């Protein structure tokens, strides 16, 4: 009987933990997260619908994003190129940037297409002092 009670409470404990973690995320906006397209290393990026769309590269090396702050147009893609001896990732901060969530890389690249104007803050989930901002006009 004790085992059944413990096993039944495990999913509830997990939900409580997830709710506690999400409640501290904060939000840049009351608007829902915008629909965007992401690709990971090895998968070809989708062709942009607008021929004027461009790709901007952010280098991830020496424990930093370079450049850390960029400004792009809606429809542009940002590609993070990882080249460090430590693993890094890209994780959005706040509700508006929740769709930004790469796998961890030491070498490789990951891309995200921004379709809605706004300011999107991100960090490395393993090294939270590594931060950047994408401003979409």
XYZ file of C-alpha atoms in Angstrom:
137
model
C 0.000 0.000 0.000
C 2.842 2.377 0.787
C 4.360 1.807 -2.668
C 1.100 2.680 -4.476
C 0.758 5.911 -2.512
C 4.358 6.914 -3.290
C 4.044 6.072 -6.994
C 0.778 7.992 -7.312
C 2.261 11.099 -5.715
C 5.299 11.118 -8.015
C 3.515 12.680 -11.036
C 1.942 15.321 -8.784
C 5.351 16.174 -7.314
C 6.741 16.518 -10.843
C 3.922 18.858 -11.852
C 4.464 20.982 -8.758
C 8.176 21.242 -9.598
C 7.465 22.250 -13.218
C 4.912 24.849 -12.086
C 7.406 26.285 -9.593
C 10.125 26.536 -12.243
C 7.831 28.146 -14.811
C 6.440 30.694 -12.394
C 9.860 32.335 -12.126
C 10.359 32.726 -15.877
C 8.884 36.208 -16.202
C 7.547 37.683 -19.370
C 8.432 40.508 -21.686
C 4.849 40.680 -22.911
C 1.349 39.422 -22.301
C 1.200 38.247 -25.917
C 1.585 34.532 -26.636
C 4.871 33.236 -27.987
C 5.102 33.922 -31.729
C 5.089 31.098 -34.242
C 8.611 30.582 -35.536
C 10.597 27.947 -37.382
C 13.706 26.322 -35.973
C 16.262 23.947 -37.449
C 19.088 22.060 -35.833
C 22.506 21.047 -37.110
C 22.366 18.687 -40.048
C 18.869 19.733 -41.165
C 18.634 22.206 -44.022
C 17.034 25.522 -43.144
C 13.709 26.154 -44.870
C 13.787 28.541 -47.785
C 12.653 32.018 -46.715
C 9.242 33.072 -48.036
C 10.591 36.580 -48.660
C 13.634 36.754 -50.944
C 14.936 39.723 -48.919
C 15.190 37.606 -45.737
C 18.739 37.107 -44.555
C 20.708 34.964 -42.122
C 22.775 36.547 -39.355
C 25.460 34.513 -37.589
C 26.267 34.629 -33.875
C 29.532 32.910 -32.908
C 29.483 30.940 -29.663
C 33.054 30.561 -28.422
C 35.288 31.612 -25.537
C 32.265 31.502 -23.202
C 30.413 34.274 -25.070
C 27.927 35.102 -27.824
C 29.468 37.378 -30.474
C 27.838 39.654 -31.262
C 25.692 39.403 -28.142
C 23.090 41.931 -29.313
C 21.799 42.008 -32.876
C 18.998 43.720 -34.778
C 17.260 41.953 -37.663
C 14.073 42.210 -39.715
C 11.021 39.988 -39.304
C 11.558 36.873 -41.428
C 15.330 36.817 -40.891
C 17.106 33.797 -39.438
C 19.771 33.782 -36.745
C 22.302 30.946 -36.844
C 24.368 30.301 -33.739
C 27.698 28.627 -34.619
C 29.158 26.717 -31.683
C 32.929 26.282 -31.450
C 34.118 25.945 -27.859
C 35.621 23.322 -25.583
C 32.545 23.624 -23.347
C 28.965 22.759 -24.311
C 26.564 25.669 -24.805
C 22.986 26.211 -25.866
C 20.539 28.975 -26.662
C 17.491 29.315 -24.420
C 14.940 32.114 -24.601
C 14.125 34.173 -21.513
C 10.451 34.962 -20.856
C 7.214 33.887 -22.501
C 7.894 35.763 -25.727
C 11.121 33.816 -26.364
C 10.028 30.337 -25.228
C 10.320 28.895 -28.767
C 14.065 29.613 -28.700
C 15.526 26.430 -27.235
C 18.490 24.722 -28.878
C 20.164 21.459 -27.984
C 23.588 21.684 -26.300
C 26.616 21.864 -28.607
C 30.396 22.091 -28.383
C 30.652 22.112 -32.194
C 27.856 22.653 -34.702
C 25.128 25.151 -35.421
C 21.469 25.852 -34.720
C 19.121 28.306 -36.422
C 15.916 30.086 -35.537
C 13.718 32.193 -37.846
C 12.079 35.216 -36.212
C 8.699 36.054 -37.730
C 7.336 38.690 -35.328
C 8.825 42.058 -34.288
C 9.947 42.367 -30.686
C 12.886 41.973 -28.352
C 13.972 38.407 -27.614
C 16.409 37.833 -24.768
C 18.338 34.573 -24.479
C 21.077 32.905 -22.458
C 23.160 29.743 -22.325
C 21.309 27.331 -20.001
C 24.628 25.971 -18.668
C 26.330 29.362 -18.304
C 23.606 31.911 -17.419
C 26.094 34.797 -17.483
C 26.288 34.270 -21.257
C 23.406 36.421 -22.553
C 22.258 37.985 -25.776
C 19.393 39.870 -27.360
C 17.760 39.673 -30.765
C 15.747 42.762 -31.674
C 13.356 42.095 -34.547
C 12.078 45.153 -36.431
